[in-house]
Amino acid sequence: MTGNLLEIRDLHKSYGDVEVLKGVDCTMVQGDVISIIGSSGSGKTTMLRCINMLEEFQGGSIRIDGQEIGYETVGGQRRRKSEKEIARQRALTGMAFQQFNLFPHMSAARNVMLGLMKVKKLSKEEARSIAEKWLDRVGLRARADHFPGQLSGGQQQRVAIARAIAMNPKLMLFDEVTSALDPELVNEVLQVIKTLAQEGMSMLLVTHEMRFAYEVSNRVIFMNQGRIGEEGNPREMFHKPRTERLSEFLKTSSFN
Amino acid sequence: MGYTLNFAAVWRSFDLLLEGLALSLALAFAAILIGAVIGLFTAFCLISKHGLARRPAGIYVTIIRNTPILVLVLFTYFALPQLGFRLGKIESFVFTLALYSGAYLAEVFRAGLLSIPAGLREAGLAIGLTEMQIRTSIIAPLMFRNVLPSLSSTIISLFKDTSLAAAIAVPELTFEARKINVETFRVIETWIVASCLYVVTCSILAALMRAVERRLSLPR
């Protein structure tokens, strides 16, 4: 046991013949806020999705709080854990997606309640009160009974964040959560994430918002062609990039 | 053309037609209910990535959809007893229509399942739901809403297929109409009335389905 919240060792992931992660190592401790930046196709979203087993991976290991995620080695053979066990492990993390992915046939409150009732086995009343608390926290208490189709993109994303975080995950994964939003709605979502970060929530964020990554994270990882190209604190990374690739990337990105 | 329409004889037996209609509805209801369960299960098999689930489901749907329902009805009622599988007339017909509905509804449901964005399943997985919980709480309810318009026409079509039960003397609407026809010789009147009963019933079914659709439509 190392006391690390997340420990990724030599992570390899391929789609057929195409290797998209070529040996990624990463550790984070409780309270870390890490932004993952890089051009599209560099493997940052894939890395995030391996952490909660939305993607299978072929080599390396991921541990959350010391628990090996997704796979176990039995008699020298690496094999996938049972679906039930994987489902349980997925609840260690919460995830917010680029496309929000709210369940369109459920109100905002029901979206948040579903996992609480089905996974945490809470009663409807308990789930409702937790849902209301979190919707309040993201500024949407008054919209609890609205359906996703009645909410703006920014509001939907905030509900999606509430849905993930209400499950009390050890680690939040944010996958380009502002990319699908109209520019004027980006800020309300970033503000919610910022507040959560300040309260000590551990997070991994894949983002194209360089200014935000700079402000909110205590560490930045630059992914390049399936590997970690560079990592460090945001001040050094953004002002004194050590590699040519990162400095090129920052020139073409919105950070200036 | 000296034919004068005279509905009196048909009216005298109208209660028989209504009884027949009630049985037609009951047959359709039972068959579609069982068929919906078969169809839902089959639809999930059809989109499964496991060949062991997908292939048998595909074979079932192909065989049923490429065989005329009348042939299936006659086969179940006359041929299966030779193989030791004996059912009463009504049970035999419900069994056949249920299998038949299952294949058609499977295709309807499959199309509905394919229209659901993959992201919703992933969102379910991400909060720790199992595949089965995702199917019952998210996928199936959304799929059902998606397919309501085509479900409506399939249900009406299946209801009309109950008229084929007349072929094995199940006393549903068509069978009763034919009986009245033979007894009264009022050919035109009998079939006009029977047709009207089908039209009215189908229209009511369609209106009911539209009401369900409105009721379940998502607010936006």
CSV table of C-alpha atoms in Angstrom, one decimal:
chain,number,residue,atom,x,y,z
A,1,MET,CA,0.0,0.0,0.0
A,2,THR,CA,1.4,3.3,-1.0
A,3,GLY,CA,-1.4,5.6,0.1
A,4,ASN,CA,-2.0,6.8,-3.4
A,5,LEU,CA,-5.6,7.4,-4.5
A,6,LEU,CA,-4.8,6.4,-8.1
A,7,GLU,CA,-1.9,4.4,-9.4
A,8,ILE,CA,-1.6,3.7,-13.1
A,9,ARG,CA,1.3,1.5,-14.1
A,10,ASP,CA,2.5,1.0,-17.6
A,11,LEU,CA,-1.0,1.2,-19.1
A,12,HIS,CA,-1.3,-0.2,-22.6
A,13,LYS,CA,-4.4,-0.1,-24.7
A,14,SER,CA,-5.0,-1.0,-28.4
A,15,TYR,CA,-7.9,-0.9,-30.8
A,16,GLY,CA,-7.0,-3.9,-33.0
A,17,ASP,CA,-3.5,-3.1,-34.3
A,18,VAL,CA,-3.6,0.5,-33.3
A,19,GLU,CA,-1.9,1.2,-30.0
A,20,VAL,CA,-3.4,4.3,-28.4
A,21,LEU,CA,-1.8,4.1,-25.0
A,22,LYS,CA,1.8,3.0,-25.0
A,23,GLY,CA,2.7,2.7,-21.4
A,24,VAL,CA,1.2,5.4,-19.3
A,25,ASP,CA,2.2,5.8,-15.6
A,26,CYS,CA,0.4,8.2,-13.3
A,27,THR,CA,-0.2,8.5,-9.6
A,28,MET,CA,-2.4,10.9,-7.7
A,29,VAL,CA,-3.1,11.4,-4.0
A,30,GLN,CA,-6.3,12.5,-2.3
A,31,GLY,CA,-7.2,16.0,-3.2
A,32,ASP,CA,-5.2,16.2,-6.4
A,33,VAL,CA,-6.7,18.0,-9.3
A,34,ILE,CA,-5.0,16.9,-12.4
A,35,SER,CA,-5.7,18.3,-15.9
A,36,ILE,CA,-4.9,16.1,-18.9
A,37,ILE,CA,-4.2,18.1,-22.0
A,38,GLY,CA,-3.1,17.2,-25.5
A,39,SER,CA,-4.2,17.2,-29.1
A,40,SER,CA,-7.0,14.9,-30.2
A,41,GLY,CA,-6.0,11.4,-30.6
A,42,SER,CA,-3.3,11.6,-28.0
A,43,GLY,CA,-5.1,9.1,-25.8
A,44,LYS,CA,-6.3,11.4,-23.0
A,45,THR,CA,-10.0,10.4,-23.1
A,46,THR,CA,-9.0,6.8,-23.6
A,47,MET,CA,-6.9,6.9,-20.5
A,48,LEU,CA,-9.8,8.4,-18.5
A,49,ARG,CA,-12.2,5.7,-19.8
A,50,CYS,CA,-9.8,2.9,-18.8
A,51,ILE,CA,-9.9,4.1,-15.2
A,52,ASN,CA,-13.6,3.2,-14.9
A,53,MET,CA,-13.4,0.3,-17.3
A,54,LEU,CA,-15.5,1.9,-20.0
A,55,GLU,CA,-12.6,0.7,-22.1
A,56,GLU,CA,-10.8,-2.5,-21.7
A,57,PHE,CA,-7.0,-2.4,-21.6
A,58,GLN,CA,-4.5,-5.0,-22.6
A,59,GLY,CA,-1.5,-4.3,-20.4
A,60,GLY,CA,-0.5,-2.6,-17.2
A,61,SER,CA,-2.6,-2.0,-14.1
A,62,ILE,CA,-4.8,0.6,-12.5
A,63,ARG,CA,-5.4,0.8,-8.8
A,64,ILE,CA,-7.8,3.0,-6.9
A,65,ASP,CA,-7.2,3.1,-3.2
A,66,GLY,CA,-5.1,0.0,-3.6
A,67,GLN,CA,-7.8,-2.0,-5.4
A,68,GLU,CA,-6.8,-3.4,-8.7
A,69,ILE,CA,-9.4,-2.2,-11.3
A,70,GLY,CA,-11.0,-4.5,-13.9
A,71,TYR,CA,-8.6,-7.4,-14.0
A,72,GLU,CA,-7.1,-10.0,-11.7
A,73,THR,CA,-4.3,-12.4,-12.1
A,74,VAL,CA,-5.3,-16.0,-11.3
A,75,GLY,CA,-2.7,-18.7,-11.7
A,76,GLY,CA,-0.5,-16.4,-13.8
A,77,GLN,CA,-3.4,-15.7,-16.1
A,78,ARG,CA,-4.7,-12.1,-16.4
A,79,ARG,CA,-8.5,-12.1,-16.6
A,80,ARG,CA,-11.4,-9.7,-16.4
A,81,LYS,CA,-13.2,-9.5,-13.1
A,82,SER,CA,-16.9,-10.4,-12.9
A,83,GLU,CA,-19.3,-7.8,-14.2
A,84,LYS,CA,-20.7,-7.4,-10.8
A,85,GLU,CA,-17.3,-6.6,-9.3
A,86,ILE,CA,-16.5,-4.2,-12.1
A,87,ALA,CA,-19.9,-2.5,-11.6
A,88,ARG,CA,-18.9,-2.1,-7.9
A,89,GLN,CA,-15.5,-0.7,-8.8
A,90,ARG,CA,-17.0,1.7,-11.3
A,91,ALA,CA,-18.8,3.3,-8.4
A,92,LEU,CA,-15.5,4.2,-6.9
A,93,THR,CA,-15.3,6.9,-9.5
A,94,GLY,CA,-17.8,9.3,-10.9
A,95,MET,CA,-17.7,10.5,-14.5
A,96,ALA,CA,-19.1,13.4,-16.4
A,97,PHE,CA,-19.2,13.2,-20.2
A,98,GLN,CA,-18.9,15.5,-23.1
A,99,GLN,CA,-22.4,14.8,-24.2
A,100,PHE,CA,-23.9,15.0,-20.6
A,101,ASN,CA,-25.7,11.6,-21.2
A,102,LEU,CA,-28.6,12.4,-18.9
A,103,PHE,CA,-31.4,9.8,-19.0
A,104,PRO,CA,-33.9,11.7,-21.1
A,105,HIS,CA,-37.0,10.0,-19.6
A,106,MET,CA,-36.2,11.0,-16.1
A,107,SER,CA,-36.4,14.3,-14.3
A,108,ALA,CA,-33.2,15.9,-13.1
A,109,ALA,CA,-33.8,14.6,-9.6
A,110,ARG,CA,-34.6,11.0,-10.9
A,111,ASN,CA,-31.3,11.1,-12.8
A,112,VAL,CA,-29.5,11.7,-9.6
A,113,MET,CA,-31.6,9.3,-7.6
A,114,LEU,CA,-31.3,6.3,-9.9
A,115,GLY,CA,-27.8,5.2,-8.9
A,116,LEU,CA,-28.5,6.0,-5.2
A,117,MET,CA,-31.5,3.7,-5.3
A,118,LYS,CA,-30.2,0.9,-7.6
A,119,VAL,CA,-26.5,0.8,-6.6
A,120,LYS,CA,-26.4,2.2,-3.1
A,121,LYS,CA,-29.8,0.7,-2.3
A,122,LEU,CA,-31.1,3.8,-0.6
A,123,SER,CA,-34.8,4.4,-0.1
A,124,LYS,CA,-36.6,6.7,-2.4
A,125,GLU,CA,-36.8,9.4,0.3
A,126,GLU,CA,-33.2,9.2,1.2
A,127,ALA,CA,-32.2,9.3,-2.5
A,128,ARG,CA,-34.5,12.3,-3.1
A,129,SER,CA,-33.0,14.2,-0.2
A,130,ILE,CA,-29.4,13.6,-1.4
A,131,ALA,CA,-30.4,14.5,-5.0
A,132,GLU,CA,-32.0,17.7,-3.8
A,133,LYS,CA,-28.9,18.6,-1.8
A,134,TRP,CA,-26.6,18.1,-4.8
A,135,LEU,CA,-28.9,19.8,-7.3
A,136,ASP,CA,-28.9,22.7,-4.9
A,137,ARG,CA,-25.1,22.6,-4.8
A,138,VAL,CA,-25.0,23.0,-8.6
A,139,GLY,CA,-27.6,25.7,-8.5
A,140,LEU,CA,-30.5,23.7,-9.9
A,141,ARG,CA,-32.6,22.9,-6.9
A,142,ALA,CA,-35.5,24.7,-8.6
A,143,ARG,CA,-35.1,22.5,-11.7
A,144,ALA,CA,-35.3,19.2,-9.8
A,145,ASP,CA,-38.4,18.1,-11.6
A,146,HIS,CA,-37.5,19.3,-15.0
A,147,PHE,CA,-36.6,16.8,-17.7
A,148,PRO,CA,-33.3,17.0,-19.6
A,149,GLY,CA,-35.1,18.3,-22.7
A,150,GLN,CA,-36.3,21.3,-20.7
A,151,LEU,CA,-32.8,22.3,-19.6
A,152,SER,CA,-30.0,24.1,-21.3
A,153,GLY,CA,-26.7,22.3,-22.1
A,154,GLY,CA,-25.0,24.0,-19.2
A,155,GLN,CA,-27.8,23.0,-16.8
A,156,GLN,CA,-27.8,19.4,-18.1
A,157,GLN,CA,-24.1,19.2,-17.6
A,158,ARG,CA,-24.5,20.4,-14.0
A,159,VAL,CA,-27.2,17.8,-13.4
A,160,ALA,CA,-24.8,15.2,-14.8
A,161,ILE,CA,-22.1,16.3,-12.4
A,162,ALA,CA,-24.5,16.2,-9.5
A,163,ARG,CA,-25.6,12.7,-10.6
A,164,ALA,CA,-22.0,11.5,-10.6
A,165,ILE,CA,-20.9,13.2,-7.4
A,166,ALA,CA,-24.0,12.2,-5.4
A,167,MET,CA,-22.7,8.7,-5.5
A,168,ASN,CA,-19.9,9.9,-3.3
A,169,PRO,CA,-17.0,8.7,-5.5
A,170,LYS,CA,-13.4,8.8,-4.4
A,171,LEU,CA,-12.3,10.3,-7.7
A,172,MET,CA,-14.2,12.4,-10.3
A,173,LEU,CA,-13.4,12.0,-14.0
A,174,PHE,CA,-14.4,14.8,-16.3
A,175,ASP,CA,-14.2,14.1,-20.0
A,176,GLU,CA,-14.2,17.3,-22.0
A,177,VAL,CA,-17.3,18.4,-20.1
A,178,THR,CA,-17.5,21.9,-21.7
A,179,SER,CA,-16.7,20.9,-25.3
A,180,ALA,CA,-20.3,20.5,-26.4
A,181,LEU,CA,-21.5,23.7,-24.7
A,182,ASP,CA,-22.2,27.0,-26.2
A,183,PRO,CA,-19.5,29.5,-25.1
A,184,GLU,CA,-21.7,31.4,-22.8
A,185,LEU,CA,-22.6,28.3,-20.9
A,186,VAL,CA,-19.1,27.1,-20.3
A,187,ASN,CA,-18.5,29.2,-17.3
A,188,GLU,CA,-21.4,28.0,-15.1
A,189,VAL,CA,-20.0,24.4,-15.5
A,190,LEU,CA,-16.4,25.4,-14.8
A,191,GLN,CA,-17.5,27.3,-11.8
A,192,VAL,CA,-19.2,24.1,-10.4
A,193,ILE,CA,-16.0,22.1,-11.0
A,194,LYS,CA,-13.8,24.8,-9.5
A,195,THR,CA,-15.9,24.8,-6.3
A,196,LEU,CA,-15.7,21.0,-6.0
A,197,ALA,CA,-11.9,21.2,-6.5
A,198,GLN,CA,-11.6,23.8,-3.8
A,199,GLU,CA,-13.5,21.6,-1.4
A,200,GLY,CA,-10.9,18.9,-1.9
A,201,MET,CA,-12.6,16.6,-4.4
A,202,SER,CA,-10.0,14.5,-6.2
A,203,MET,CA,-10.3,15.0,-10.0
A,204,LEU,CA,-8.9,14.1,-13.3
A,205,LEU,CA,-10.0,16.4,-16.0
A,206,VAL,CA,-9.5,16.0,-19.7
A,207,THR,CA,-10.0,19.5,-21.0
A,208,HIS,CA,-9.3,21.9,-23.9
A,209,GLU,CA,-9.9,24.9,-21.5
A,210,MET,CA,-6.3,25.8,-21.0
A,211,ARG,CA,-7.0,28.8,-18.9
A,212,PHE,CA,-9.1,26.6,-16.6
A,213,ALA,CA,-6.6,23.9,-16.4
A,214,TYR,CA,-4.0,26.5,-15.4
A,215,GLU,CA,-6.2,27.9,-12.7
A,216,VAL,CA,-7.8,24.9,-11.2
A,217,SER,CA,-5.3,22.1,-11.3
A,218,ASN,CA,-2.3,21.4,-9.1
A,219,ARG,CA,-0.8,19.3,-11.8
A,220,VAL,CA,-1.0,19.1,-15.6
A,221,ILE,CA,-0.3,16.1,-17.8
A,222,PHE,CA,0.4,16.6,-21.4
A,223,MET,CA,-0.4,13.5,-23.5
A,224,ASN,CA,1.4,13.0,-26.7
A,225,GLN,CA,0.9,10.1,-29.1
A,226,GLY,CA,-0.2,7.6,-26.4
A,227,ARG,CA,2.4,8.6,-23.8
A,228,ILE,CA,2.8,11.2,-21.2
A,229,GLY,CA,4.8,13.9,-23.0
A,230,GLU,CA,5.4,16.1,-20.0
A,231,GLU,CA,3.9,16.7,-16.6
A,232,GLY,CA,4.3,19.1,-13.8
A,233,ASN,CA,2.7,22.1,-12.1
A,234,PRO,CA,0.7,24.3,-14.3
A,235,ARG,CA,2.9,27.3,-13.9
A,236,GLU,CA,6.0,25.6,-15.2
A,237,MET,CA,4.1,23.7,-17.8
A,238,PHE,CA,2.4,26.6,-19.4
A,239,HIS,CA,5.1,29.2,-19.0
A,240,LYS,CA,8.2,27.1,-19.4
A,241,PRO,CA,7.4,24.0,-21.5
A,242,ARG,CA,10.4,21.7,-21.6
A,243,THR,CA,9.5,19.9,-24.8
A,244,GLU,CA,9.1,21.2,-28.3
A,245,ARG,CA,5.7,19.3,-28.6
A,246,LEU,CA,4.1,21.0,-25.6
A,247,SER,CA,5.3,24.4,-26.7
A,248,GLU,CA,3.8,23.8,-30.2
A,249,PHE,CA,0.6,22.5,-28.6
A,250,LEU,CA,0.3,25.5,-26.3
A,251,LYS,CA,0.8,27.9,-29.2
A,252,THR,CA,-2.1,26.4,-31.1
A,253,SER,CA,-4.4,26.2,-28.1
A,254,SER,CA,-6.5,28.9,-26.5
A,255,PHE,CA,-3.9,29.6,-23.7
A,256,ASN,CA,-2.0,32.8,-24.2
B,1,MET,CA,-79.1,-6.1,-59.9
B,2,GLY,CA,-82.2,-6.8,-57.9
B,3,TYR,CA,-80.4,-7.1,-54.6
B,4,THR,CA,-82.0,-5.2,-51.7
B,5,LEU,CA,-79.9,-4.7,-48.6
B,6,ASN,CA,-81.6,-6.2,-45.6
B,7,PHE,CA,-79.6,-6.1,-42.3
B,8,ALA,CA,-82.4,-7.5,-40.1
B,9,ALA,CA,-81.0,-11.1,-40.1
B,10,VAL,CA,-77.5,-9.8,-39.3
B,11,TRP,CA,-78.8,-7.6,-36.5
B,12,ARG,CA,-80.6,-10.6,-34.9
B,13,SER,CA,-77.2,-12.3,-34.6
B,14,PHE,CA,-75.3,-9.2,-33.7
B,15,ASP,CA,-74.6,-10.4,-30.2
B,16,LEU,CA,-72.8,-13.4,-31.8
B,17,LEU,CA,-70.6,-11.0,-33.7
B,18,LEU,CA,-69.8,-9.0,-30.6
B,19,GLU,CA,-68.9,-12.2,-28.7
B,20,GLY,CA,-66.7,-13.1,-31.7
B,21,LEU,CA,-65.1,-9.6,-31.5
B,22,ALA,CA,-64.5,-10.0,-27.8
B,23,LEU,CA,-62.7,-13.3,-28.4
B,24,SER,CA,-60.7,-11.7,-31.2
B,25,LEU,CA,-59.5,-9.0,-28.8
B,26,ALA,CA,-58.7,-11.5,-26.1
B,27,LEU,CA,-56.7,-13.6,-28.5
B,28,ALA,CA,-54.8,-10.6,-29.7
B,29,PHE,CA,-54.2,-9.3,-26.2
B,30,ALA,CA,-52.9,-12.6,-24.9
B,31,ALA,CA,-50.7,-13.3,-28.0
B,32,ILE,CA,-49.3,-9.8,-28.1
B,33,LEU,CA,-48.5,-9.8,-24.4
B,34,ILE,CA,-46.6,-13.0,-24.6
B,35,GLY,CA,-45.1,-11.9,-28.0
B,36,ALA,CA,-43.9,-8.7,-26.4
B,37,VAL,CA,-41.9,-10.6,-23.8
B,38,ILE,CA,-40.5,-12.9,-26.5
B,39,GLY,CA,-39.8,-9.9,-28.8
B,40,LEU,CA,-38.0,-7.9,-26.2
B,41,PHE,CA,-35.8,-10.8,-25.2
B,42,THR,CA,-35.2,-11.6,-28.9
B,43,ALA,CA,-34.4,-8.0,-29.7
B,44,PHE,CA,-31.6,-7.9,-27.0
B,45,CYS,CA,-30.3,-11.2,-28.5
B,46,LEU,CA,-30.3,-9.7,-32.0
B,47,ILE,CA,-28.1,-6.8,-31.0
B,48,SER,CA,-25.9,-8.9,-28.7
B,49,LYS,CA,-22.2,-9.2,-29.7
B,50,HIS,CA,-22.3,-12.9,-28.7
B,51,GLY,CA,-23.1,-15.1,-31.7
B,52,LEU,CA,-24.5,-17.7,-29.4
B,53,ALA,CA,-27.3,-15.3,-28.5
B,54,ARG,CA,-27.6,-13.5,-31.9
B,55,ARG,CA,-27.7,-16.4,-34.3
B,56,PRO,CA,-30.6,-18.5,-32.8
B,57,ALA,CA,-32.6,-15.2,-32.5
B,58,GLY,CA,-31.9,-14.4,-36.1
B,59,ILE,CA,-32.9,-17.9,-37.3
B,60,TYR,CA,-36.2,-17.7,-35.3
B,61,VAL,CA,-37.1,-14.3,-36.7
B,62,THR,CA,-36.2,-15.3,-40.3
B,63,ILE,CA,-38.2,-18.5,-40.2
B,64,ILE,CA,-41.3,-16.9,-38.7
B,65,ARG,CA,-41.2,-13.8,-40.8
B,66,ASN,CA,-40.9,-15.8,-44.0
B,67,THR,CA,-43.7,-18.2,-43.3
B,68,PRO,CA,-47.3,-17.1,-43.9
B,69,ILE,CA,-49.2,-16.9,-40.7
B,70,LEU,CA,-52.0,-19.2,-42.0
B,71,VAL,CA,-49.4,-21.9,-42.6
B,72,LEU,CA,-48.1,-21.5,-39.0
B,73,VAL,CA,-51.6,-21.7,-37.6
B,74,LEU,CA,-52.4,-24.8,-39.5
B,75,PHE,CA,-49.0,-26.4,-38.7
B,76,THR,CA,-49.4,-25.8,-35.0
B,77,TYR,CA,-53.0,-27.1,-34.9
B,78,PHE,CA,-52.7,-30.0,-37.3
B,79,ALA,CA,-49.1,-31.0,-37.5
B,80,LEU,CA,-47.8,-30.6,-34.0
B,81,PRO,CA,-50.2,-33.0,-32.4
B,82,GLN,CA,-48.7,-35.7,-34.7
B,83,LEU,CA,-45.4,-34.9,-32.9
B,84,GLY,CA,-47.1,-35.2,-29.5
B,85,PHE,CA,-47.7,-31.5,-28.9
B,86,ARG,CA,-51.4,-31.2,-28.6
B,87,LEU,CA,-53.2,-27.9,-27.7
B,88,GLY,CA,-56.8,-26.8,-27.7
B,89,LYS,CA,-57.9,-24.6,-30.6
B,90,ILE,CA,-57.7,-21.4,-28.7
B,91,GLU,CA,-54.4,-22.2,-27.0
B,92,SER,CA,-53.0,-23.4,-30.2
B,93,PHE,CA,-53.8,-20.1,-31.9
B,94,VAL,CA,-52.6,-18.0,-29.1
B,95,PHE,CA,-49.3,-20.0,-29.1
B,96,THR,CA,-48.9,-19.4,-32.8
B,97,LEU,CA,-49.8,-15.7,-32.8
B,98,ALA,CA,-47.5,-15.2,-29.8
B,99,LEU,CA,-44.6,-16.7,-31.7
B,100,TYR,CA,-45.5,-14.7,-34.7
B,101,SER,CA,-45.8,-11.5,-32.8
B,102,GLY,CA,-42.5,-12.2,-31.1
B,103,ALA,CA,-40.7,-12.2,-34.4
B,104,TYR,CA,-42.3,-9.0,-35.6
B,105,LEU,CA,-42.0,-7.2,-32.3
B,106,ALA,CA,-38.4,-8.2,-32.1
B,107,GLU,CA,-37.6,-6.3,-35.3
B,108,VAL,CA,-39.6,-3.3,-34.0
B,109,PHE,CA,-37.8,-3.4,-30.7
B,110,ARG,CA,-34.4,-4.0,-32.3
B,111,ALA,CA,-34.8,-0.8,-34.4
B,112,GLY,CA,-35.8,1.1,-31.2
B,113,LEU,CA,-32.8,-0.2,-29.3
B,114,LEU,CA,-30.4,0.8,-32.1
B,115,SER,CA,-31.6,4.4,-31.9
B,116,ILE,CA,-30.6,4.8,-28.3
B,117,PRO,CA,-27.3,6.6,-27.9
B,118,ALA,CA,-24.5,4.5,-26.5
B,119,GLY,CA,-23.6,7.3,-24.1
B,120,LEU,CA,-26.6,6.5,-22.0
B,121,ARG,CA,-25.4,3.0,-21.4
B,122,GLU,CA,-22.0,4.3,-20.5
B,123,ALA,CA,-23.5,6.9,-18.1
B,124,GLY,CA,-25.4,4.0,-16.4
B,125,LEU,CA,-22.2,1.9,-16.2
B,126,ALA,CA,-20.3,4.9,-14.8
B,127,ILE,CA,-22.6,5.2,-11.8
B,128,GLY,CA,-22.2,1.5,-11.1
B,129,LEU,CA,-25.4,0.0,-12.6
B,130,THR,CA,-25.2,-3.5,-14.0
B,131,GLU,CA,-26.0,-4.2,-17.6
B,132,MET,CA,-29.4,-5.7,-16.5
B,133,GLN,CA,-30.3,-2.6,-14.5
B,134,ILE,CA,-29.4,-0.4,-17.4
B,135,ARG,CA,-31.6,-2.5,-19.7
B,136,THR,CA,-34.6,-2.3,-17.4
B,137,SER,CA,-34.3,1.2,-16.1
B,138,ILE,CA,-32.9,3.1,-19.1
B,139,ILE,CA,-32.8,1.2,-22.4
B,140,ALA,CA,-36.2,-0.6,-22.3
B,141,PRO,CA,-38.3,2.4,-21.3
B,142,LEU,CA,-36.6,4.7,-23.9
B,143,MET,CA,-36.9,2.0,-26.6
B,144,PHE,CA,-40.5,1.6,-25.8
B,145,ARG,CA,-41.2,5.3,-26.3
B,146,ASN,CA,-39.2,5.3,-29.5
B,147,VAL,CA,-41.1,2.5,-31.1
B,148,LEU,CA,-44.6,3.5,-30.1
B,149,PRO,CA,-45.6,4.7,-33.6
B,150,SER,CA,-44.5,1.5,-35.3
B,151,LEU,CA,-45.7,-0.6,-32.4
B,152,SER,CA,-49.1,0.8,-33.0
B,153,SER,CA,-49.3,-0.4,-36.6
B,154,THR,CA,-47.8,-3.8,-35.6
B,155,ILE,CA,-50.4,-4.3,-32.9
B,156,ILE,CA,-53.3,-3.4,-35.3
B,157,SER,CA,-51.9,-5.7,-37.9
B,158,LEU,CA,-51.6,-8.5,-35.3
B,159,PHE,CA,-55.2,-7.9,-34.2
B,160,LYS,CA,-56.4,-8.3,-37.7
B,161,ASP,CA,-54.4,-11.5,-38.0
B,162,THR,CA,-56.7,-13.1,-35.4
B,163,SER,CA,-59.2,-13.5,-38.2
B,164,LEU,CA,-57.1,-16.4,-39.4
B,165,ALA,CA,-58.2,-18.3,-36.3
B,166,ALA,CA,-61.4,-19.0,-38.2
B,167,ALA,CA,-59.4,-21.5,-40.2
B,168,ILE,CA,-59.2,-23.8,-37.2
B,169,ALA,CA,-62.8,-23.0,-36.1
B,170,VAL,CA,-61.9,-20.6,-33.2
B,171,PRO,CA,-65.2,-18.8,-32.7
B,172,GLU,CA,-63.8,-15.3,-33.2
B,173,LEU,CA,-65.4,-12.5,-35.3
B,174,THR,CA,-64.6,-13.8,-38.7
B,175,PHE,CA,-65.7,-17.3,-37.8
B,176,GLU,CA,-69.0,-16.0,-36.4
B,177,ALA,CA,-69.6,-13.8,-39.5
B,178,ARG,CA,-69.1,-16.8,-41.7
B,179,LYS,CA,-71.5,-18.8,-39.6
B,180,ILE,CA,-74.2,-16.0,-39.9
B,181,ASN,CA,-73.5,-15.7,-43.6
B,182,VAL,CA,-74.1,-19.5,-44.1
B,183,GLU,CA,-77.2,-19.4,-42.0
B,184,THR,CA,-78.8,-16.3,-43.3
B,185,PHE,CA,-77.5,-16.1,-46.9
B,186,ARG,CA,-77.1,-12.3,-46.3
B,187,VAL,CA,-73.6,-12.3,-47.8
B,188,ILE,CA,-73.1,-8.7,-48.4
B,189,GLU,CA,-74.7,-7.5,-45.2
B,190,THR,CA,-72.8,-9.9,-43.0
B,191,TRP,CA,-69.4,-9.0,-44.3
B,192,ILE,CA,-70.2,-5.3,-44.3
B,193,VAL,CA,-71.1,-5.5,-40.6
B,194,ALA,CA,-68.0,-7.6,-39.8
B,195,SER,CA,-65.8,-5.3,-41.7
B,196,CYS,CA,-67.2,-2.3,-39.9
B,197,LEU,CA,-66.5,-4.0,-36.6
B,198,TYR,CA,-62.9,-4.5,-37.6
B,199,VAL,CA,-62.5,-0.9,-38.8
B,200,VAL,CA,-64.1,0.6,-35.7
B,201,THR,CA,-62.0,-1.6,-33.4
B,202,CYS,CA,-58.8,-0.8,-35.2
B,203,SER,CA,-59.5,2.9,-35.1
B,204,ILE,CA,-60.1,2.7,-31.4
B,205,LEU,CA,-56.9,0.8,-30.9
B,206,ALA,CA,-55.0,3.4,-32.9
B,207,ALA,CA,-56.5,6.2,-30.9
B,208,LEU,CA,-55.6,4.4,-27.7
B,209,MET,CA,-52.0,4.0,-28.9
B,210,ARG,CA,-51.8,7.7,-29.8
B,211,ALA,CA,-53.1,8.6,-26.3
B,212,VAL,CA,-50.3,6.4,-24.8
B,213,GLU,CA,-47.8,8.1,-27.0
B,214,ARG,CA,-49.0,11.6,-26.0
B,215,ARG,CA,-49.0,10.5,-22.4
B,216,LEU,CA,-45.4,9.2,-22.5
B,217,SER,CA,-43.9,11.9,-24.7
B,218,LEU,CA,-41.1,13.6,-22.9
B,219,PRO,CA,-41.6,17.3,-22.0
B,220,ARG,CA,-39.3,19.7,-23.7
